Short mmCIF file of C-alpha atoms and ligand atoms in Angstrom, two decimals:
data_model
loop_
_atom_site.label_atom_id
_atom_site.label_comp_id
_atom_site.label_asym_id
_atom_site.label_seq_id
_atom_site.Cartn_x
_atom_site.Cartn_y
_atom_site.Cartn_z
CA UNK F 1 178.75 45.50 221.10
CA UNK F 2 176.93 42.10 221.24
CA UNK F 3 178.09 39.50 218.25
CA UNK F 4 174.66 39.97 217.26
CA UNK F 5 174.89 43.24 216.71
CA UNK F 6 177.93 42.43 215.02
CA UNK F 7 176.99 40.13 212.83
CA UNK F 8 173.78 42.52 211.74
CA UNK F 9 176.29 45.31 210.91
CA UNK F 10 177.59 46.20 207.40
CA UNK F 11 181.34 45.29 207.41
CA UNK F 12 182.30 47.42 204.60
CA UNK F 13 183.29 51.69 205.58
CA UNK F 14 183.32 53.76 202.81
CA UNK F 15 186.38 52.87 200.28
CA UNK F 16 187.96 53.96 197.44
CA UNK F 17 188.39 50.20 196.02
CA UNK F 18 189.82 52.10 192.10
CA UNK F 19 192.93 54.28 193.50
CA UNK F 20 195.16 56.53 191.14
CA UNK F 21 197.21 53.76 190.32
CA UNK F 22 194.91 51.25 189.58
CA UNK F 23 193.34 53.77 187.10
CA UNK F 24 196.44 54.26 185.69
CA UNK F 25 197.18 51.17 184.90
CA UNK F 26 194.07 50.18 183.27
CA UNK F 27 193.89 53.00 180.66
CA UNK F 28 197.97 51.84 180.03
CA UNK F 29 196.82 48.13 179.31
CA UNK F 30 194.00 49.52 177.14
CA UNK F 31 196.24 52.12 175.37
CA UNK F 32 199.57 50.31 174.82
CA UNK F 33 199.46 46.70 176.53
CA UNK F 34 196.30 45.23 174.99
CA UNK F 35 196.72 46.55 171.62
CA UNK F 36 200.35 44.25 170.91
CA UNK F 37 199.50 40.97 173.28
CA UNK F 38 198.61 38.24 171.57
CA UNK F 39 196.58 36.79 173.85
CA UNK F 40 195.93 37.05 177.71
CA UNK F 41 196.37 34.78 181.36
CA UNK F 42 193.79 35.69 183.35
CA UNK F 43 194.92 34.95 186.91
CA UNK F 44 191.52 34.08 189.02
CA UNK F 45 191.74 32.34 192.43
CA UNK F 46 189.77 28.99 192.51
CA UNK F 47 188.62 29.79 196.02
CA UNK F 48 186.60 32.21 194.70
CA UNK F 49 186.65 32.71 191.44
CA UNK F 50 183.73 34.70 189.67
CA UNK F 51 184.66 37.12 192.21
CA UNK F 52 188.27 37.66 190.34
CA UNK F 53 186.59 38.62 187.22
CA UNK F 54 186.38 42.54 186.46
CA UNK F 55 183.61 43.30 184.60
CA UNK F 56 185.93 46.63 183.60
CA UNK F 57 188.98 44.42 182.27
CA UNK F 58 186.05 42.30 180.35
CA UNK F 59 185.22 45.06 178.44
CA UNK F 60 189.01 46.13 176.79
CA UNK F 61 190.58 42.44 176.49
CA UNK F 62 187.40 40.69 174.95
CA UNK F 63 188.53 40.79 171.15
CA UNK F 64 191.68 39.08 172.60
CA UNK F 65 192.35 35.06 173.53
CA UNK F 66 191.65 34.67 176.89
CA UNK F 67 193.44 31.72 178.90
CA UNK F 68 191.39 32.09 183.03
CA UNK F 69 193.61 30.14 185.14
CA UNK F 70 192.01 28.60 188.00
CA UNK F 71 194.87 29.30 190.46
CA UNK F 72 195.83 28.51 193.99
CA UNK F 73 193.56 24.83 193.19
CA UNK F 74 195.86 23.67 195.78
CA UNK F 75 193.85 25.96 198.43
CA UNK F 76 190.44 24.82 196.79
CA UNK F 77 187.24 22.70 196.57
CA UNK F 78 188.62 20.77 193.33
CA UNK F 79 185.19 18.73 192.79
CA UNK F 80 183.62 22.40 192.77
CA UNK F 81 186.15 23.56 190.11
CA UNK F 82 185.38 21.16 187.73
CA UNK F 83 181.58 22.18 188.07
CA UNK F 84 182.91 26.14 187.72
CA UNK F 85 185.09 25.16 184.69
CA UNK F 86 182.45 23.20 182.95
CA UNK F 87 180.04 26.38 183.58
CA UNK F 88 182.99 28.48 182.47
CA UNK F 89 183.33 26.47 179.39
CA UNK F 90 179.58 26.43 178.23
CA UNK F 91 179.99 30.55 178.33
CA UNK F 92 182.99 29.86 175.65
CA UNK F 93 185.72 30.60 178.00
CA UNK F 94 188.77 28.29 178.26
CA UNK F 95 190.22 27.26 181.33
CA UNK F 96 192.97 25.64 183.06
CA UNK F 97 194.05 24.89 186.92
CA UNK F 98 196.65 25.65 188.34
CA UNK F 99 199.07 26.28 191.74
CA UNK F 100 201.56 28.91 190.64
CA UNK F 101 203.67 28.03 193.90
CA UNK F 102 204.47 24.15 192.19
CA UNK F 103 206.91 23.77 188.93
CA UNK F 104 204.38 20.78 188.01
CA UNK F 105 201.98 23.40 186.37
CA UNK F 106 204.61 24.81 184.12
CA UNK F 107 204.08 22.56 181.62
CA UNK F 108 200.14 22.91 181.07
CA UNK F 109 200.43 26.31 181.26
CA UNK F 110 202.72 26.40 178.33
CA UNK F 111 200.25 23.98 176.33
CA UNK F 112 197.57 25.95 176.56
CA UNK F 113 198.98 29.22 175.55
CA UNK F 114 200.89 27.11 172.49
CA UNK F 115 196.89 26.16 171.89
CA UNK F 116 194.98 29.35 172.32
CA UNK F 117 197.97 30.43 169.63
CA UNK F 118 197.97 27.64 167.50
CA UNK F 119 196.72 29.09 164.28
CA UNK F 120 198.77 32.46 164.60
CA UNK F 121 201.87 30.05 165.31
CA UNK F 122 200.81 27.82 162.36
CA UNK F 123 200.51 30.86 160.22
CA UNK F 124 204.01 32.06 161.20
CA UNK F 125 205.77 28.78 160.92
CA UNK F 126 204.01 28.65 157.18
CA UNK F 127 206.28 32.60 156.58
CA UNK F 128 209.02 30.70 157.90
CA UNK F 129 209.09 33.14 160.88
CA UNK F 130 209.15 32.16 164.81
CA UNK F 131 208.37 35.40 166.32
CA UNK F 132 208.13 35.89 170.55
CA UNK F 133 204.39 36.11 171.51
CA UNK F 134 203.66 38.28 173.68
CA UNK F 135 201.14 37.24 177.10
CA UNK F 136 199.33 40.00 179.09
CA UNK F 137 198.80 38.28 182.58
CA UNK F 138 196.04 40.11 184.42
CA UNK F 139 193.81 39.84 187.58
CA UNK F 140 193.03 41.19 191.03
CA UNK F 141 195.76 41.85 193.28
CA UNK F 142 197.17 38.45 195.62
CA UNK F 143 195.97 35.99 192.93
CA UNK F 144 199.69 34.54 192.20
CA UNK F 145 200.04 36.16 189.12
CA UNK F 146 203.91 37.18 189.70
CA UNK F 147 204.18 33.64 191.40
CA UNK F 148 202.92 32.45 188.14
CA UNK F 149 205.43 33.76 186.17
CA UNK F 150 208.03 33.03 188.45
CA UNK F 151 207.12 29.34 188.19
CA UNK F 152 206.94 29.33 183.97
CA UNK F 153 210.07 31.31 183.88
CA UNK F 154 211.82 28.99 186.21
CA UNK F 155 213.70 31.61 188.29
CA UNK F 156 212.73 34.84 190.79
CA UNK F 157 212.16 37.64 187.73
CA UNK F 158 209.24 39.33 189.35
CA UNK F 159 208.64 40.46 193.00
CA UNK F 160 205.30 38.21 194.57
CA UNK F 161 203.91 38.66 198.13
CA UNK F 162 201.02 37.82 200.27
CA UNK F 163 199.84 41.44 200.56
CA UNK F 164 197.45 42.87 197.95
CA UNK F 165 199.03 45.51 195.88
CA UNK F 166 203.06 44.75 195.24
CA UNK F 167 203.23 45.12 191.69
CA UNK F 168 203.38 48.57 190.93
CA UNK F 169 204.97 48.54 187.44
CA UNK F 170 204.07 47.28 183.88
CA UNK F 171 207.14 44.73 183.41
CA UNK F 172 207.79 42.21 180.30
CA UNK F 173 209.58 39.12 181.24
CA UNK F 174 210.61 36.54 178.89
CA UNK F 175 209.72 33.18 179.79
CA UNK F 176 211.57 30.66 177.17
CA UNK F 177 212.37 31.62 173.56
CA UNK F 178 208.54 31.45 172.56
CA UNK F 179 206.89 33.70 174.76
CA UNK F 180 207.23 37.02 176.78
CA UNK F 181 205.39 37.53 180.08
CA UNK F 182 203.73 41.47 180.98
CA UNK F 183 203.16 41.04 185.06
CA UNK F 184 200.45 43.77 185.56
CA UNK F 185 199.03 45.17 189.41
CA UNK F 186 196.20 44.00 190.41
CA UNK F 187 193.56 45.78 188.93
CA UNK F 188 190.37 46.43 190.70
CA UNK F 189 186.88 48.58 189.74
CA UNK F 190 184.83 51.03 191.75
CA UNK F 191 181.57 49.13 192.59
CA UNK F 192 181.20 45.89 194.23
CA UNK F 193 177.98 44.22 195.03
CA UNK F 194 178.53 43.06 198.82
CA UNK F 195 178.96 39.57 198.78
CA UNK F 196 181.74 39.74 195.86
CA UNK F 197 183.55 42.18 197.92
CA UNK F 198 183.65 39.95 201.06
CA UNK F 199 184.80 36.96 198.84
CA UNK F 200 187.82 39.13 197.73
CA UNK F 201 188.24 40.23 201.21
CA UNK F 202 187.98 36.67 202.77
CA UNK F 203 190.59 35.36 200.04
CA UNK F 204 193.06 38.26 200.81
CA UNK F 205 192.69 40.22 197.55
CA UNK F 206 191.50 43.52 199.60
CA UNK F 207 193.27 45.36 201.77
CA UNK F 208 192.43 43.88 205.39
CA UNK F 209 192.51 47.50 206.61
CA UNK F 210 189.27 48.48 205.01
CA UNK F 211 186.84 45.31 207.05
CA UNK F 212 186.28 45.31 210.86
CA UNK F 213 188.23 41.75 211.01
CA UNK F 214 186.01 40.43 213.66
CA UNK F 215 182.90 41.15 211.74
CA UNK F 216 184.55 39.56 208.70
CA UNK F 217 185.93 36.33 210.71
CA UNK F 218 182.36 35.68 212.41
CA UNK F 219 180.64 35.85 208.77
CA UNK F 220 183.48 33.74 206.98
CA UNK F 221 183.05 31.46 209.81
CA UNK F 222 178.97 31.15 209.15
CA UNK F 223 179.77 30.53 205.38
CA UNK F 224 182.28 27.47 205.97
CA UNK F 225 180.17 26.19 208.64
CA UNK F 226 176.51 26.30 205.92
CA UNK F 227 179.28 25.59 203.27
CA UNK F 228 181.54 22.98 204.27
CA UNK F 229 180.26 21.40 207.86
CA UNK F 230 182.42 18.21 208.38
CA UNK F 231 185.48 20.32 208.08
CA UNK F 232 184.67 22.80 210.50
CA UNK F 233 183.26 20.31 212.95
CA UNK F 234 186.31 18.34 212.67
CA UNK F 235 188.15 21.14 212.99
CA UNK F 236 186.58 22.21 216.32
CA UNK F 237 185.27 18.50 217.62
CA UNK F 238 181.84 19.58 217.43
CA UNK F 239 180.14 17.24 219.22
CA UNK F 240 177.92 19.72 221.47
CA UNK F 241 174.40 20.58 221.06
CA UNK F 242 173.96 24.56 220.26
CA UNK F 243 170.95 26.73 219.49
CA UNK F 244 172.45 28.91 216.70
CA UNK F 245 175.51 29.57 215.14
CA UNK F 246 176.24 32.62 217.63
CA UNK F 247 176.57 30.42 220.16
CA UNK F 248 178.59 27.78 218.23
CA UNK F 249 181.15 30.63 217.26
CA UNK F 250 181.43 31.69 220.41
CA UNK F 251 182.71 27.89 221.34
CA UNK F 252 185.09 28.45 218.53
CA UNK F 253 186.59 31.42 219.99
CA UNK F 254 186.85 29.92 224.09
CA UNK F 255 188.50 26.78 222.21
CA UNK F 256 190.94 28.97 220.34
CA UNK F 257 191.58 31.00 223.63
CA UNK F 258 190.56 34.14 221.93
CA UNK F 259 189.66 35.47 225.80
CA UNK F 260 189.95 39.25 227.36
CA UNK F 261 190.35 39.53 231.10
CA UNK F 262 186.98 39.61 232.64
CA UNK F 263 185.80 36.75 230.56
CA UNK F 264 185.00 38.39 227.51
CA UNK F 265 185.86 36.78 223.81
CA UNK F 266 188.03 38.96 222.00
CA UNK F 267 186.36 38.53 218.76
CA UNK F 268 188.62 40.96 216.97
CA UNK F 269 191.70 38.74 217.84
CA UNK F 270 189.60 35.96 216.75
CA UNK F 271 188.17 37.00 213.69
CA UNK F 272 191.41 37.91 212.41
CA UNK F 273 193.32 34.42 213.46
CA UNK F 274 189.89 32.33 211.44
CA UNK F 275 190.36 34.59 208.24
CA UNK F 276 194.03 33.67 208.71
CA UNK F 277 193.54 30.17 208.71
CA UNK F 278 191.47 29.99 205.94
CA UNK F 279 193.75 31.63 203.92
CA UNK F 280 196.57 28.95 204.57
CA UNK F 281 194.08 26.40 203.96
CA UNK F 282 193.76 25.26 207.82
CA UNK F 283 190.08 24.30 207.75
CA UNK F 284 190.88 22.34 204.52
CA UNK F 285 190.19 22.76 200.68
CA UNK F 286 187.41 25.21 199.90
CA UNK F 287 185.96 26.95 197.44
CA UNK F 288 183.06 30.15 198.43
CA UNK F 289 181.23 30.00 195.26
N1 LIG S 1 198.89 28.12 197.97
C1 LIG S 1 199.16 28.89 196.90
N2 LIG S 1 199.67 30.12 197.08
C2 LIG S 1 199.93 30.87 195.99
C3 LIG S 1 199.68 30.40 194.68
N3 LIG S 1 200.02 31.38 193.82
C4 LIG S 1 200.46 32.42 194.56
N4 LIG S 1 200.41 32.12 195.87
C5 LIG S 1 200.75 33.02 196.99
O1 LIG S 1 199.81 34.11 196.93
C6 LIG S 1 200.44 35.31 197.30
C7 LIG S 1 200.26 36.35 196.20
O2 LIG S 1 201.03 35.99 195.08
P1 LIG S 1 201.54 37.06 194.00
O3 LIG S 1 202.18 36.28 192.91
O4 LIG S 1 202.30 38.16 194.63
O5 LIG S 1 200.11 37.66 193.52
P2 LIG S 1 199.86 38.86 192.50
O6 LIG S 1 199.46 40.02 193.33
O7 LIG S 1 198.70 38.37 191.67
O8 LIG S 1 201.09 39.06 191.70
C8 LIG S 1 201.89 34.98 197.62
O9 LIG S 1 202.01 34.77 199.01
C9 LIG S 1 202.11 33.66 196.87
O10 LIG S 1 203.09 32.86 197.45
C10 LIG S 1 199.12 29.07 194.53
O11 LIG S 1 198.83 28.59 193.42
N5 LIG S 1 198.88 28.38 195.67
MG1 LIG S 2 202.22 40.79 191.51
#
């Protein structure tokens, strides 16, 4: 197949993107969790971060406080954050950055839960009582919520990784004397529209399995290149003229080495190693949205 064929294929097979487990877990945060947190961390990543919001946990946590922490801001376009939060903030919602993988954050973190709980704690302190408040950290799998509460707890409590899906169980994890951590799973729904399931998938929140990688690299690829020019061409010394971005990629794959015997570009190879990059922030601080 051609790389324009490629490119003009669908990249998503058919998926079941709301497994048993996921299910599962969303009816026990509506049943139990929801009902006895006091208010809520919702884990987004700042590379793409409208994409991390599930319209199905919107509808169960929305009579709680909501804290959306713009994480991983050490991967992202910060200049765009500040536009996102501001648009976040008009809608009512509050927001905070953060990188879960730096002890710096800890602090803020802490202040703004302290805040979005101010008048309960005020209230409490007037009874004379200091009770542990309890903080339901949500979002879609890989956003660095377990990192997160790694980092405000200040030791290893709960298991993080780098593939989509490692926090099985409910767990509550105190963080200090004030507050008590749940770390959920990732929690997904059953319908994306396309280009919200290729941001998850470009930002490692979907299982790679379910994308042809070298359909997914070409088009991630595209986006930096309309999105963020000077860093691919920097990236690549683009200093050639090229007709379209076909041929360009193809450039990008012959510079990489990404070749099969006979000459031919093994785009799969190369899709895979550009979608890795990204992710570890090789073509430089981005954000999709
Ligand atoms: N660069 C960066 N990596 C992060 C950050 N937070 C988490 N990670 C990494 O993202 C991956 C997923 O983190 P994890 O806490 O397991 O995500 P969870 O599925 O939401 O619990 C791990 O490889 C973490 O090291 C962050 O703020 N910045
Ligand atoms: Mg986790």
């Amino acid at each position: 197949m051609s790389k324009n064929e490629i490119a003009d294929n669908v990249t998503e097979k058919k998926i079941n993107w709301f497994p048993g487990h996921m299910k599962n877990a969303l009816q026990d945060i509506e049943d139990n969790k929801i009902t006895i947190a006091d208010c809520i961390l919702y884990v987004l990543d700042s590379r793409a971060p409208t994409a991390c919001i599930n319209p199905k946990v919107d509808k169960i946590v929305h009579h709680k406080p909501i804290i959306y922490v713009l994480n991983k801001i050490d991967l992202a376009d910060e200049k765009r954050i500040e536009e996102i939060q501001k648009e976040y903030e008009a809608e009512g919602k509050i927001t905070i950055t953060s990188n879960s993988s730096n002890n710096q954050f800890r602090g803020a973190v802490k202040n703004a839960l302290k805040k979005v709980l101010s008048d309960k704690i005020l209230r409490n302190k007037d009874k004379g009582i200091t009770p542990t408040y309890k903080v339901l950290v949500l979002g879609v799998p890989n956003t660095g919520k377990s990192t997160l509460i790694n980092m405000l707890s200040g030791e290893r409590k709960t298991k993080a990784s780098n593939t989509p899906g490692v926090t099985r169980a409910n767990q509550w994890i105190r963080i200090d004397e004030m507050f008590i951590l749940c770390d959920t799973p990732g929690i997904l729904w059953p319908k994306f529209d396309e280009e919200i399931s290729k941001n998850l998938a470009y930002i490692g929140c979907l299982s790679d399995k379910q994308f042809d990688m070298s359909d997914l690299g070409y088009e991630l690829m595209k986006i930096l290149y309309e999105k963020y020019p000077e860093n691919i061409k920097q990236k690549f010394d683009v200093d050639y003229e090229f007709n379209d971005f076909i041929e360009l990629y193809d450039r990008f794959c012959i510079k990489r080495g990404f070749i099969m015997r006979k000459n031919e570009i093994d785009y799969t190879r190369a899709g895979k190693a550009f979608i890795d990059d990204f992710r570890a922030g090789k073509f430089g601080k981005i954000t999709l949205e």
